[in-house]
PDB file of C-alpha atoms in Angstrom:
ATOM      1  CA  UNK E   1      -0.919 271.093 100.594  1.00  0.00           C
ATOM      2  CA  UNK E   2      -0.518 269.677  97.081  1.00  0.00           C
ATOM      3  CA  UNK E   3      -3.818 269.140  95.341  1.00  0.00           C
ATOM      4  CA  UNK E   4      -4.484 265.195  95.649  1.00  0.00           C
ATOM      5  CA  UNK E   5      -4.710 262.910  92.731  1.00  0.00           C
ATOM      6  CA  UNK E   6      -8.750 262.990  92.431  1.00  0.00           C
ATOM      7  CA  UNK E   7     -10.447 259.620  93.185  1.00  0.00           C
ATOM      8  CA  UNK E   8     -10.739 257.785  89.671  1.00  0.00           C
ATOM      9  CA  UNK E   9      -7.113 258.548  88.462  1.00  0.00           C
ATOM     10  CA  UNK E  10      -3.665 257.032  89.589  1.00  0.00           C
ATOM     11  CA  UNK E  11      -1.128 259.426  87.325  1.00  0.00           C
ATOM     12  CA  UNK E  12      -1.631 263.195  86.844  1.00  0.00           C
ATOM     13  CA  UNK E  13       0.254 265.477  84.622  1.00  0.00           C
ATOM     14  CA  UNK E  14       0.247 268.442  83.851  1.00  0.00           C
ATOM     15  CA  UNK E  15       2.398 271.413  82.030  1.00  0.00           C
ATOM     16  CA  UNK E  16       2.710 275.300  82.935  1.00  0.00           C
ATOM     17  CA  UNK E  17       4.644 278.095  82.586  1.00  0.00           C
ATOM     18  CA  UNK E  18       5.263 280.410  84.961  1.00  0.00           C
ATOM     19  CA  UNK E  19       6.882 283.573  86.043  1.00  0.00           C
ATOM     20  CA  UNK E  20       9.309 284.329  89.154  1.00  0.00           C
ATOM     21  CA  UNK E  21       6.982 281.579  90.701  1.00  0.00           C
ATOM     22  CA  UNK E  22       7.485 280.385  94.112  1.00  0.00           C
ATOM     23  CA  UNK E  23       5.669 278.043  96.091  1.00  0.00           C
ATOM     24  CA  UNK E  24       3.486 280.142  99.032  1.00  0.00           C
ATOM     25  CA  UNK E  25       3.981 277.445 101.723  1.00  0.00           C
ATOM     26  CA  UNK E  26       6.026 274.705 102.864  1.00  0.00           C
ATOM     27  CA  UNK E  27       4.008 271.365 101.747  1.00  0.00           C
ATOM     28  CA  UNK E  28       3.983 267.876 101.020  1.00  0.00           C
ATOM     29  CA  UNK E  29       1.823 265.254  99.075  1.00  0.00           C
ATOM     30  CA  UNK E  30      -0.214 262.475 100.866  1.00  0.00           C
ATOM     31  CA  UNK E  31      -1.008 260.563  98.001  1.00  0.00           C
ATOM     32  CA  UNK E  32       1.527 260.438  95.297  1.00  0.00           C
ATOM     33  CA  UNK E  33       5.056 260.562  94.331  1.00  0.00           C
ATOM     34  CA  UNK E  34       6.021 263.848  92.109  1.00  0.00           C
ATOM     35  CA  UNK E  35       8.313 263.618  89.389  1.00  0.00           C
ATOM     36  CA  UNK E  36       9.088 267.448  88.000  1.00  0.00           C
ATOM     37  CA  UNK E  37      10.597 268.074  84.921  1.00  0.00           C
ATOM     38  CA  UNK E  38      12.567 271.745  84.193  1.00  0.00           C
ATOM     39  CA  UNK E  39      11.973 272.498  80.805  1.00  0.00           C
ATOM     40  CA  UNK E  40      13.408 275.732  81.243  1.00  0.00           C
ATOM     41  CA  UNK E  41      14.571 278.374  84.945  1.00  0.00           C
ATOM     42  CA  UNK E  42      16.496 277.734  87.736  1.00  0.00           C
ATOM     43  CA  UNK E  43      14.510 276.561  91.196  1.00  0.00           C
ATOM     44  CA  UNK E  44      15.785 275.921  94.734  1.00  0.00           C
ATOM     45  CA  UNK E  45      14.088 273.119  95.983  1.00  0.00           C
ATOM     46  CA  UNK E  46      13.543 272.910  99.974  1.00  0.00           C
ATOM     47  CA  UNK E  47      13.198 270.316 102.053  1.00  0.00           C
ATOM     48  CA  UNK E  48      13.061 269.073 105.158  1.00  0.00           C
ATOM     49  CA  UNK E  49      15.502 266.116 103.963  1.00  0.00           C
ATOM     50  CA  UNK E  50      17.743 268.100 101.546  1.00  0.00           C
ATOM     51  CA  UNK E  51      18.268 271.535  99.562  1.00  0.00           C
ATOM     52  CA  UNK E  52      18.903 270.717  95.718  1.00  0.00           C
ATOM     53  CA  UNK E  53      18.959 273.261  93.193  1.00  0.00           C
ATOM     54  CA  UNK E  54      18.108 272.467  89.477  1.00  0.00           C
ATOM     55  CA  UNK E  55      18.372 273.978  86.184  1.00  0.00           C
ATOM     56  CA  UNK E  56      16.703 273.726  82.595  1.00  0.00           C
ATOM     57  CA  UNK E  57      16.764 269.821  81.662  1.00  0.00           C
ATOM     58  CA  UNK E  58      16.619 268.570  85.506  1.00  0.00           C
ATOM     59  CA  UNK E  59      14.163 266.167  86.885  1.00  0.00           C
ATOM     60  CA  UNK E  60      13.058 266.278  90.031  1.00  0.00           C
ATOM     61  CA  UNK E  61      11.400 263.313  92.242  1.00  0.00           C
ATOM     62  CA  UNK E  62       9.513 264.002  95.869  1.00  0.00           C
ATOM     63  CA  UNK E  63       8.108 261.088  97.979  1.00  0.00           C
ATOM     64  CA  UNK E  64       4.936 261.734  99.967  1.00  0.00           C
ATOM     65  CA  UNK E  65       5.518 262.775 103.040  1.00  0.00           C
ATOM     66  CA  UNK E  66       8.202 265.310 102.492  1.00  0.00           C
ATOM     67  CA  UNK E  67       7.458 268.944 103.079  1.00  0.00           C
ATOM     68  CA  UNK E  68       9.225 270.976 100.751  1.00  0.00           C
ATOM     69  CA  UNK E  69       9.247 274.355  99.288  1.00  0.00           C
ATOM     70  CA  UNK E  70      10.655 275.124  95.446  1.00  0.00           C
ATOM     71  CA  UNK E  71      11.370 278.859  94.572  1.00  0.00           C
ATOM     72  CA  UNK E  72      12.748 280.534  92.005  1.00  0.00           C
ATOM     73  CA  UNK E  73      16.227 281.511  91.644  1.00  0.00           C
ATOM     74  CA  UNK E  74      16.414 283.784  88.240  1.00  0.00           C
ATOM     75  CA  UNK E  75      14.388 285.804  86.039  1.00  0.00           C
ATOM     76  CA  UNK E  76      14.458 283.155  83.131  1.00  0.00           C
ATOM     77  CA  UNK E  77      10.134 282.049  82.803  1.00  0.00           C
ATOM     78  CA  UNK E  78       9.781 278.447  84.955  1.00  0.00           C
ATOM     79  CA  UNK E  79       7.994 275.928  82.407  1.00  0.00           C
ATOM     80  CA  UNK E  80       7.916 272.771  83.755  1.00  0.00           C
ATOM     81  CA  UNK E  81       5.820 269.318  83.507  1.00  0.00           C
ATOM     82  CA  UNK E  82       4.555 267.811  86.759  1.00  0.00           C
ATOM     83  CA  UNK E  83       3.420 264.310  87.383  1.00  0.00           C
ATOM     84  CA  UNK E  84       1.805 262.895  90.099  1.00  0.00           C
ATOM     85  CA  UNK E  85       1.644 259.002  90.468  1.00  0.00           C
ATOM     86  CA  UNK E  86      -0.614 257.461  93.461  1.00  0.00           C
ATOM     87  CA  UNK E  87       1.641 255.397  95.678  1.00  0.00           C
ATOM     88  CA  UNK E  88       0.280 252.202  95.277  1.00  0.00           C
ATOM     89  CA  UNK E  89       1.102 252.306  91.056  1.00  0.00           C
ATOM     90  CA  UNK E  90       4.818 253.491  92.377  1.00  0.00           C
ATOM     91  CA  UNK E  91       5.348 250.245  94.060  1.00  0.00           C
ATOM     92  CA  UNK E  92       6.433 248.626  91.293  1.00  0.00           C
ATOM     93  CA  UNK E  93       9.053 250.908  90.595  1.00  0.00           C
ATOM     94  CA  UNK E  94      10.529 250.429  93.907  1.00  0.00           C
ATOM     95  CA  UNK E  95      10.442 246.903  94.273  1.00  0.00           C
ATOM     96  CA  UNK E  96      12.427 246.654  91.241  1.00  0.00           C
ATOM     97  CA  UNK E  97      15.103 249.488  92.348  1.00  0.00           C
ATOM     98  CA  UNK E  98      14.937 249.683  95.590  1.00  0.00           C
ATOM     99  CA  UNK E  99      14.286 252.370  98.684  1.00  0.00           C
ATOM    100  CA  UNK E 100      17.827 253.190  98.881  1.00  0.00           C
ATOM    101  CA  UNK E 101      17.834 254.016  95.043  1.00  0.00           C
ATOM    102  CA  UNK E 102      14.952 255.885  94.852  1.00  0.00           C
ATOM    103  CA  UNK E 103      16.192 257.900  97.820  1.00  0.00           C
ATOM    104  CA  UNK E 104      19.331 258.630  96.237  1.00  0.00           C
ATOM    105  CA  UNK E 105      17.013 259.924  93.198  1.00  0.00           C
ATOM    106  CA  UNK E 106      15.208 262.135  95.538  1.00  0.00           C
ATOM    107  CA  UNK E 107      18.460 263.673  97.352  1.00  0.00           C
ATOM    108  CA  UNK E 108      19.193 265.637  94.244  1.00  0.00           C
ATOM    109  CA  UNK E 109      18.216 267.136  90.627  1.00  0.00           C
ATOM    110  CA  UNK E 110      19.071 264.359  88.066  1.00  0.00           C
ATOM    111  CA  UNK E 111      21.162 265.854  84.973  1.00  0.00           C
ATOM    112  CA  UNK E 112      20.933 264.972  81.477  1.00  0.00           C
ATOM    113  CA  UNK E 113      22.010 265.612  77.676  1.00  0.00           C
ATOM    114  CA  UNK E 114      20.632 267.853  75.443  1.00  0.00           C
ATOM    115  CA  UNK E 115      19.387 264.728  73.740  1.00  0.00           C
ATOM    116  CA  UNK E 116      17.756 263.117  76.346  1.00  0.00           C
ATOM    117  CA  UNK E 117      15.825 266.383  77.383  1.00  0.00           C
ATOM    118  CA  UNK E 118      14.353 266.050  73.863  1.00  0.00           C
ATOM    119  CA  UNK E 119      13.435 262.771  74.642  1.00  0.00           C
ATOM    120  CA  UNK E 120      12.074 263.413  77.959  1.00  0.00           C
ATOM    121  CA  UNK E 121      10.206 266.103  76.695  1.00  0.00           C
ATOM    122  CA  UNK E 122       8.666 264.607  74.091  1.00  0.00           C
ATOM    123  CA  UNK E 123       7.708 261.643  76.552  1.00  0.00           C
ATOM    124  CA  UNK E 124       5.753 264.430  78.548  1.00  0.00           C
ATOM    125  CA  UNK E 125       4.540 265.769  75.824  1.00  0.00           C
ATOM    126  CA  UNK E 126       3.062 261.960  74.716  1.00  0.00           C
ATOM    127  CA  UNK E 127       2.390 261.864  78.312  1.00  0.00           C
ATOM    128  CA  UNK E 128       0.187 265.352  78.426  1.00  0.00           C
ATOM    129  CA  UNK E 129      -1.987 264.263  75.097  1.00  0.00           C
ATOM    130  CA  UNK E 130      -3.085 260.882  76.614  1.00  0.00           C
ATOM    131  CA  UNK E 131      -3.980 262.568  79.909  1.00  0.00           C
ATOM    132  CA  UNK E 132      -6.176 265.229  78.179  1.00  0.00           C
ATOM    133  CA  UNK E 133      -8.308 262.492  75.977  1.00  0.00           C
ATOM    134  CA  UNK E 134      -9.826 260.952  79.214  1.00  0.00           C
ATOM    135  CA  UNK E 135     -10.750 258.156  77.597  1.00  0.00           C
ATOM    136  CA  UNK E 136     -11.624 255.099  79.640  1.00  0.00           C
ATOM    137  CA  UNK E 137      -8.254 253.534  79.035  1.00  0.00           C
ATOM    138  CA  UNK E 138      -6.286 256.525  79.190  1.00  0.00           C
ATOM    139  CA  UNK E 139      -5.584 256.147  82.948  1.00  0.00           C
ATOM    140  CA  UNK E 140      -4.458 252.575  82.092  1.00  0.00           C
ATOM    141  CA  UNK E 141      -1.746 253.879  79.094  1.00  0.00           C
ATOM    142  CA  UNK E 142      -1.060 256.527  81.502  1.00  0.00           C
ATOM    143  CA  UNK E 143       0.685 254.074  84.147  1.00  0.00           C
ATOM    144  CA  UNK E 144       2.299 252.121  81.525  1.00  0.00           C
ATOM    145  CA  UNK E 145       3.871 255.706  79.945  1.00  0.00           C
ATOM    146  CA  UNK E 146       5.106 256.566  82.952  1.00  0.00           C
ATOM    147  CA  UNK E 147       6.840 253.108  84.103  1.00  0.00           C
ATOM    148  CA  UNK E 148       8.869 253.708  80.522  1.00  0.00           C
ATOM    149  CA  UNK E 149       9.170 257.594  81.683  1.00  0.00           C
ATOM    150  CA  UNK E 150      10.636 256.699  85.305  1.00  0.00           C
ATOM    151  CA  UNK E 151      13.045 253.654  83.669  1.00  0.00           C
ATOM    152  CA  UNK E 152      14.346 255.971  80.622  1.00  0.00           C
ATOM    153  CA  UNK E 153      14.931 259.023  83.694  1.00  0.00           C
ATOM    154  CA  UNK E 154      17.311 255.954  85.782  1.00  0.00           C
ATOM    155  CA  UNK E 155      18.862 254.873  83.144  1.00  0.00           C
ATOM    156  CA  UNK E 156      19.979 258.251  81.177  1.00  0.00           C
ATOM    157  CA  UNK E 157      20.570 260.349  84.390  1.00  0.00           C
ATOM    158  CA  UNK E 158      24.130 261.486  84.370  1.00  0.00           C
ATOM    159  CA  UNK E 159      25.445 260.630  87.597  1.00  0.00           C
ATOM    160  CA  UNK E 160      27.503 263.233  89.180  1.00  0.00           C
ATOM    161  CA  UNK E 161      29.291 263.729  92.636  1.00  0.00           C
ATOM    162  CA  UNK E 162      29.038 267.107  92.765  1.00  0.00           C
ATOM    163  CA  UNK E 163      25.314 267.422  92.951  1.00  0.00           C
ATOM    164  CA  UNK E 164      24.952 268.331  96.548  1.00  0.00           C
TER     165      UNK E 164
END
């Protein structure tokens, strides 16, 4: 099982790279929504809802609830920024797009331009630095970052029908 967001925070991020990495087990979160960003590899992404397969510059977006395994599919190194957001700050989100939008989202790996990677990257990267000060209000900023995260991912995703 995913670790769970601990107790006093509502968004976790963090950044890794990793090597022919694949997921030991089949799993799913109880207590957050994941949004995965590929800075660079190629993963296969398992589910018991879908199969998706995404490359550098893809973002990724799991519900809770949804057992899923990602492995790797090349030799290239997987670095990639996670973030985990507690259900309850989500709901926002949804209310304003919807459950059959956000399930959409979650069917497949969204796509973008070379210049919105930068942008997204740079967002995690903004993201990352305000996680690591653990200040008092930096759970706070946090939630706010990633509402402007999630609304820049929906409306710079290029939409494509041959994503299945």
């Amino acid at each position: 099982m995913p670790l769970p967001l601990l107790p006093n925070e509502n968004v976790y991020i963090d950044h890794e790279i990793l090597y022919n990495y694949s997921m030991p087990a089949i799993q799913a979160a109880t207590d957050h929504y994941n949004i995965g960003f590929i800075v660079s590899g190629d993963r296969r992404w398992i589910s018991n809802e879908c199969i998706r397969t995404g490359h550098s510059g893809d973002i990724g977006i799991a519900k809770p609830g949804v057992y899923h395994r990602n492995c790797s599919i090349s030799d290239t190194p997987y670095e990639r920024y996670v973030l985990k957001i507690r259900t309850e700050i989500f709901k926002p989100v949804i209310d304003i797009i919807g459950n059959e939008t956000l399930n959409s989202l979650c069917t497949n790996y969204l796509h973008f331009s070379k210049n919105s990677q930068k942008t997204l990257y740079n967002m995690c990267e903004e993201m990352l630095n305000e996680y690591n000060k653990k200040t008092p209000a930096s759970q706070l900023i946090l939630q706010g970052m990633v509402y402007k995260f999630f609304f820049y991912i929906y409306d710079n995703h290029i939409k494509s029908s041959t994503d299945n």
